[in-house]
């Protein structure tokens, strides 16, 4: 089993920054991809960013490219999401997810790729 715990959310004004963290514990030796998704009230969960645990290849949604940066600290089993130039439309619950092994045809952009999910952290951007 793996546990994922997010932190770093909060209330920020438009144009501000936040850094989210996702700490993984448990059977973390089997980690392939870590992803961030978000879900706003009344909307479906959407992909934000992802990073391959080995090699560090990154993926971003078009809506956050150039503003958000995903990174990892392998020694701490932690993934970060640096969010700059925040907009009110970034307001959502941000959830991290873990894909434990590579699957043929899988995509880091899809929710069904991931095996474990955190509980989420609220990010609110005021205008």
Coordinates of N, CA and C in Angstrom, one line a residue:
X1 N 0.8 -1.2 0.0 CA 0.0 0.0 0.0 C 0.9 1.2 0.0
X2 N 0.3 2.3 -0.6 CA 1.0 3.6 -0.6 C 0.1 4.6 -0.1
X3 N 0.6 5.5 0.6 CA -0.2 6.7 1.1 C 0.4 8.0 0.5
X4 N -0.5 8.8 0.1 CA -0.1 10.1 -0.5 C -0.7 11.2 0.3
X5 N 0.1 12.2 0.7 CA -0.4 13.3 1.5 C 0.0 14.6 0.9
X6 N -1.0 15.4 0.5 CA -0.7 16.7 0.0 C -0.7 17.8 1.0
X7 N 0.0 18.8 0.7 CA 0.1 20.0 1.6 C 0.4 21.2 0.8
X8 N 0.2 22.4 1.4 CA 0.6 23.6 0.7 C -0.5 24.4 0.1
X9 N -1.7 23.9 0.2 CA -2.8 24.7 -0.4 C -3.1 25.9 0.5
X10 N -4.0 26.8 0.0 CA -4.4 27.9 0.7 C -5.1 29.0 -0.1
X11 N -5.2 30.1 0.4 CA -5.9 31.3 -0.2 C -4.8 32.3 -0.7
X12 N -4.9 32.6 -2.0 CA -3.9 33.6 -2.5 C -4.6 34.5 -3.5
X13 N -4.0 35.7 -3.6 CA -4.6 36.6 -4.6 C -4.1 36.3 -6.0
X14 N -4.9 36.7 -7.0 CA -4.5 36.5 -8.4 C -3.1 37.1 -8.6
X15 N -2.3 36.3 -9.4 CA -0.9 36.8 -9.6 C 0.1 36.2 -8.6
X16 N -0.4 35.6 -7.5 CA 0.4 35.1 -6.5 C 0.9 33.7 -6.8
X17 N 1.6 33.1 -5.8 CA 2.2 31.8 -6.0 C 1.9 30.9 -4.8
X18 N 1.9 29.6 -5.1 CA 1.9 28.6 -4.0 C 2.7 27.4 -4.4
X19 N 3.2 26.7 -3.5 CA 3.9 25.5 -3.8 C 3.2 24.3 -3.0
X20 N 2.8 23.4 -3.8 CA 2.1 22.2 -3.2 C 3.2 21.1 -3.1
X21 N 3.0 20.2 -2.1 CA 3.8 19.1 -1.9 C 3.0 17.8 -1.8
X22 N 3.5 16.7 -2.3 CA 2.9 15.4 -2.2 C 3.9 14.4 -1.7
X23 N 3.7 14.0 -0.4 CA 4.7 13.1 0.2 C 4.1 11.6 0.1
X24 N 4.9 10.7 -0.4 CA 4.5 9.4 -0.6 C 5.2 8.5 0.5
X25 N 4.4 7.6 1.0 CA 5.0 6.6 2.0 C 4.4 5.3 1.8
X26 N 5.1 4.3 2.3 CA 4.6 2.9 2.1 C 5.5 2.2 1.0
X27 N 4.9 1.5 0.1 CA 5.6 0.8 -0.9 C 6.1 1.7 -2.1
X28 N 6.8 2.7 -1.7 CA 7.2 3.7 -2.7 C 8.3 3.3 -3.6
X29 N 8.9 2.1 -3.4 CA 10.0 1.6 -4.3 C 9.4 1.4 -5.7
X30 N 8.1 1.2 -5.7 CA 7.5 1.0 -7.0 C 6.7 2.2 -7.5
X31 N 7.4 3.1 -8.1 CA 6.9 4.4 -8.5 C 7.3 4.7 -9.9
X32 N 6.3 4.9 -10.8 CA 6.6 5.2 -12.2 C 6.3 6.6 -12.6
X33 N 5.1 7.1 -12.2 CA 4.7 8.4 -12.5 C 4.0 9.0 -11.4
X34 N 4.3 10.3 -11.1 CA 3.5 11.0 -10.1 C 2.8 12.2 -10.9
X35 N 1.5 12.3 -10.6 CA 0.7 13.3 -11.3 C -0.1 14.2 -10.3
X36 N -0.4 15.4 -10.8 CA -1.3 16.3 -10.1 C -2.6 16.5 -11.0
X37 N -3.7 16.4 -10.3 CA -5.0 16.7 -11.0 C -5.7 17.7 -10.1
X38 N -6.7 18.3 -10.7 CA -7.5 19.3 -9.9 C -9.0 19.1 -10.2
X39 N -9.8 19.5 -9.3 CA -11.2 19.4 -9.5 C -11.9 20.6 -8.8
X40 N -12.6 21.4 -9.7 CA -13.3 22.5 -9.2 C -14.8 22.1 -9.0
X41 N -15.5 22.8 -8.1 CA -16.9 22.5 -7.9 C -17.7 22.4 -9.2
X42 N -18.4 21.3 -9.3 CA -19.3 21.1 -10.5 C -18.6 20.7 -11.7
X43 N -17.3 20.5 -11.7 CA -16.5 20.1 -12.9 C -15.8 18.7 -12.7
X44 N -15.4 18.2 -13.8 CA -14.7 16.9 -13.7 C -13.3 17.1 -13.3
X45 N -12.7 16.0 -12.8 CA -11.3 16.1 -12.4 C -10.5 16.3 -13.7
X46 N -9.5 17.2 -13.7 CA -8.7 17.4 -14.9 C -7.2 17.3 -14.6
X47 N -6.5 16.9 -15.6 CA -5.0 16.8 -15.5 C -4.3 18.1 -15.4
X48 N -3.3 18.2 -14.5 CA -2.5 19.4 -14.4 C -1.1 19.2 -14.8
X49 N -0.4 18.3 -14.2 CA 1.0 18.0 -14.5 C 1.4 16.6 -14.0
X50 N 2.5 16.1 -14.6 CA 3.0 14.8 -14.2 C 4.4 14.7 -14.4
X51 N 5.1 13.8 -13.7 CA 6.5 13.6 -13.8 C 6.9 12.2 -13.7
X52 N 7.8 11.7 -14.6 CA 8.3 10.3 -14.4 C 9.3 10.3 -13.3
X53 N 9.1 9.3 -12.4 CA 10.0 9.2 -11.3 C 11.4 9.0 -11.7
X54 N 11.6 8.2 -12.7 CA 13.0 7.9 -13.2 C 13.2 8.7 -14.5
X55 N 14.1 9.6 -14.5 CA 14.4 10.4 -15.7 C 13.8 11.8 -15.7
X56 N 12.7 11.9 -15.0 CA 12.2 13.3 -14.7 C 11.4 13.9 -15.9
X57 N 11.0 13.1 -16.9 CA 10.2 13.7 -18.0 C 8.9 14.3 -17.4
X58 N 8.6 15.5 -17.9 CA 7.4 16.2 -17.3 C 6.3 16.4 -18.4
X59 N 5.1 16.6 -17.9 CA 4.0 16.7 -18.8 C 3.1 17.8 -18.1
X60 N 2.5 18.7 -19.0 CA 1.7 19.8 -18.4 C 0.4 19.9 -19.3
X61 N -0.6 20.3 -18.6 CA -1.8 20.8 -19.3 C -1.5 22.1 -19.9
X62 N -2.2 22.4 -21.1 CA -1.9 23.6 -21.8 C -2.3 24.8 -20.9
X63 N -3.3 24.7 -20.0 CA -3.7 25.8 -19.2 C -2.7 26.2 -18.2
X64 N -1.7 25.4 -17.9 CA -0.8 25.8 -16.8 C 0.6 25.9 -17.3
X65 N 0.9 25.6 -18.6 CA 2.2 25.6 -19.2 C 2.8 27.0 -19.0
X66 N 4.0 27.1 -18.6 CA 4.7 28.4 -18.4 C 4.4 29.0 -17.0
X67 N 3.4 28.5 -16.3 CA 3.1 29.0 -15.0 C 3.4 28.0 -13.9
X68 N 3.1 26.8 -14.1 CA 3.3 25.7 -13.1 C 4.6 24.9 -13.4
X69 N 5.3 24.4 -12.4 CA 6.4 23.6 -12.6 C 6.3 22.4 -11.6
X70 N 6.4 21.2 -12.2 CA 6.4 20.0 -11.3 C 7.9 19.5 -11.2
X71 N 8.2 19.1 -10.0 CA 9.5 18.6 -9.7 C 9.4 17.5 -8.6
X72 N 10.5 16.8 -8.4 CA 10.5 15.7 -7.5 C 11.8 15.6 -6.7
X73 N 11.7 15.1 -5.5 CA 12.9 14.8 -4.7 C 12.8 13.3 -4.3
X74 N 13.6 12.5 -5.1 CA 13.5 11.1 -4.9 C 13.9 10.6 -3.5
X75 N 14.8 11.3 -2.9 CA 15.3 10.9 -1.6 C 14.2 11.1 -0.5
X76 N 13.3 12.1 -0.8 CA 12.2 12.4 0.2 C 10.9 11.8 -0.3
X77 N 10.9 11.1 -1.4 CA 9.6 10.5 -2.0 C 8.6 11.6 -2.1
X78 N 9.0 12.8 -2.5 CA 8.0 13.9 -2.6 C 8.0 14.6 -3.9
X79 N 6.9 14.9 -4.4 CA 6.7 15.7 -5.6 C 6.1 17.1 -5.3
X80 N 6.6 18.1 -6.0 CA 6.2 19.4 -5.8 C 5.5 20.0 -7.0
X81 N 4.6 20.9 -6.7 CA 4.0 21.7 -7.8 C 4.1 23.1 -7.5
X82 N 5.0 23.8 -8.2 CA 5.2 25.3 -8.0 C 4.2 26.0 -8.9
X83 N 3.3 26.8 -8.3 CA 2.3 27.4 -9.1 C 2.5 28.9 -9.0
X84 N 2.8 29.5 -10.2 CA 3.0 31.0 -10.2 C 1.9 31.6 -11.1
X85 N 1.8 32.9 -11.0 CA 0.9 33.7 -11.8 C -0.5 33.1 -11.7
X86 N -0.9 32.8 -10.5 CA -2.2 32.1 -10.3 C -3.4 32.9 -10.7
X87 N -4.4 32.3 -11.2 CA -5.6 32.9 -11.7 C -6.8 32.4 -11.0
X88 N -7.9 33.1 -10.9 CA -9.1 32.6 -10.2 C -9.6 31.3 -10.8
X89 N -9.4 31.0 -12.1 CA -9.8 29.8 -12.6 C -8.9 28.6 -12.2
X90 N -7.8 28.9 -11.5 CA -7.0 27.8 -10.9 C -7.6 27.3 -9.6
X91 N -8.6 27.9 -9.1 CA -9.2 27.5 -7.9 C -9.8 26.1 -8.0
X92 N -9.4 25.2 -7.1 CA -9.8 23.8 -7.1 C -9.2 23.1 -6.0
X93 N -9.7 21.8 -5.8 CA -8.9 20.9 -4.9 C -7.9 20.2 -5.8
X94 N -6.7 20.3 -5.3 CA -5.5 19.7 -6.1 C -5.2 18.3 -5.4
X95 N -5.1 17.3 -6.2 CA -4.9 15.9 -5.8 C -3.7 15.3 -6.5
X96 N -2.9 14.7 -5.7 CA -1.7 14.0 -6.4 C -2.1 12.5 -6.5
X97 N -1.4 11.9 -7.5 CA -1.7 10.5 -7.8 C -0.4 9.8 -8.2
X98 N -0.4 8.5 -8.0 CA 0.8 7.7 -8.3 C 0.5 6.5 -9.2
X99 N 1.3 6.4 -10.2 CA 1.2 5.2 -11.1 C 2.4 4.3 -10.7
X100 N 2.2 3.1 -10.3 CA 3.2 2.3 -9.7 C 4.1 1.5 -10.7
X101 N 3.6 1.3 -11.9 CA 4.4 0.6 -12.9 C 3.9 1.1 -14.3
X102 N 4.8 0.9 -15.3 CA 4.5 1.3 -16.6 C 3.5 0.3 -17.3
X103 N 2.5 0.8 -17.9 CA 1.5 0.0 -18.6 C 1.6 0.3 -20.1
X104 N 1.5 -0.7 -20.9 CA 1.5 -0.5 -22.3 C 0.3 0.4 -22.7
X105 N 0.6 1.5 -23.4 CA -0.5 2.3 -23.9 C -1.0 3.3 -22.8
X106 N -0.5 3.3 -21.7 CA -1.0 4.3 -20.6 C -0.6 5.7 -20.9
X107 N -1.3 6.6 -20.4 CA -1.0 8.0 -20.6 C -1.0 8.7 -19.2
X108 N 0.0 9.6 -19.0 CA 0.0 10.3 -17.7 C -1.1 11.3 -17.6
X109 N -1.8 11.6 -18.7 CA -2.9 12.6 -18.7 C -4.2 12.0 -18.3
X110 N -4.3 10.7 -18.1 CA -5.6 10.1 -17.8 C -5.7 9.7 -16.4
X111 N -6.8 9.8 -15.8 CA -7.0 9.5 -14.4 C -6.9 8.0 -14.2
X112 N -7.4 7.2 -15.1 CA -7.4 5.7 -15.0 C -6.0 5.1 -15.1
X113 N -5.0 5.9 -15.3 CA -3.6 5.5 -15.3 C -3.0 5.2 -13.9
X114 N -3.6 5.9 -12.9 CA -3.0 6.0 -11.6 C -3.6 5.0 -10.6
X115 N -2.8 4.5 -9.7 CA -3.2 3.4 -8.8 C -3.5 4.0 -7.4
X116 N -2.9 5.0 -7.0 CA -3.2 5.6 -5.7 C -3.4 7.1 -5.8
X117 N -4.3 7.6 -4.9 CA -4.7 9.0 -4.9 C -4.6 9.5 -3.5
X118 N -4.2 10.8 -3.4 CA -4.3 11.5 -2.1 C -5.6 12.0 -1.8
X119 N -5.8 12.7 -0.7 CA -7.1 13.3 -0.3 C -7.3 14.7 -0.9
X120 N -6.2 15.4 -1.3 CA -6.4 16.7 -1.9 C -6.1 17.8 -1.0
X121 N -5.7 19.0 -1.6 CA -5.5 20.2 -0.8 C -6.2 21.3 -1.6
X122 N -6.9 22.2 -0.9 CA -7.7 23.2 -1.5 C -6.8 24.4 -1.9
X123 N -7.0 24.9 -3.1 CA -6.3 26.1 -3.6 C -7.4 27.1 -4.0
X124 N -7.4 28.3 -3.4 CA -8.4 29.3 -3.7 C -7.6 30.5 -4.2
X125 N -8.0 31.0 -5.4 CA -7.3 32.2 -5.9 C -8.4 33.3 -6.0
X126 N -8.2 34.4 -5.3 CA -9.2 35.5 -5.3 C -8.8 36.5 -6.3
X127 N -9.8 37.1 -6.9 CA -9.6 38.1 -7.9 C -9.4 39.5 -7.4

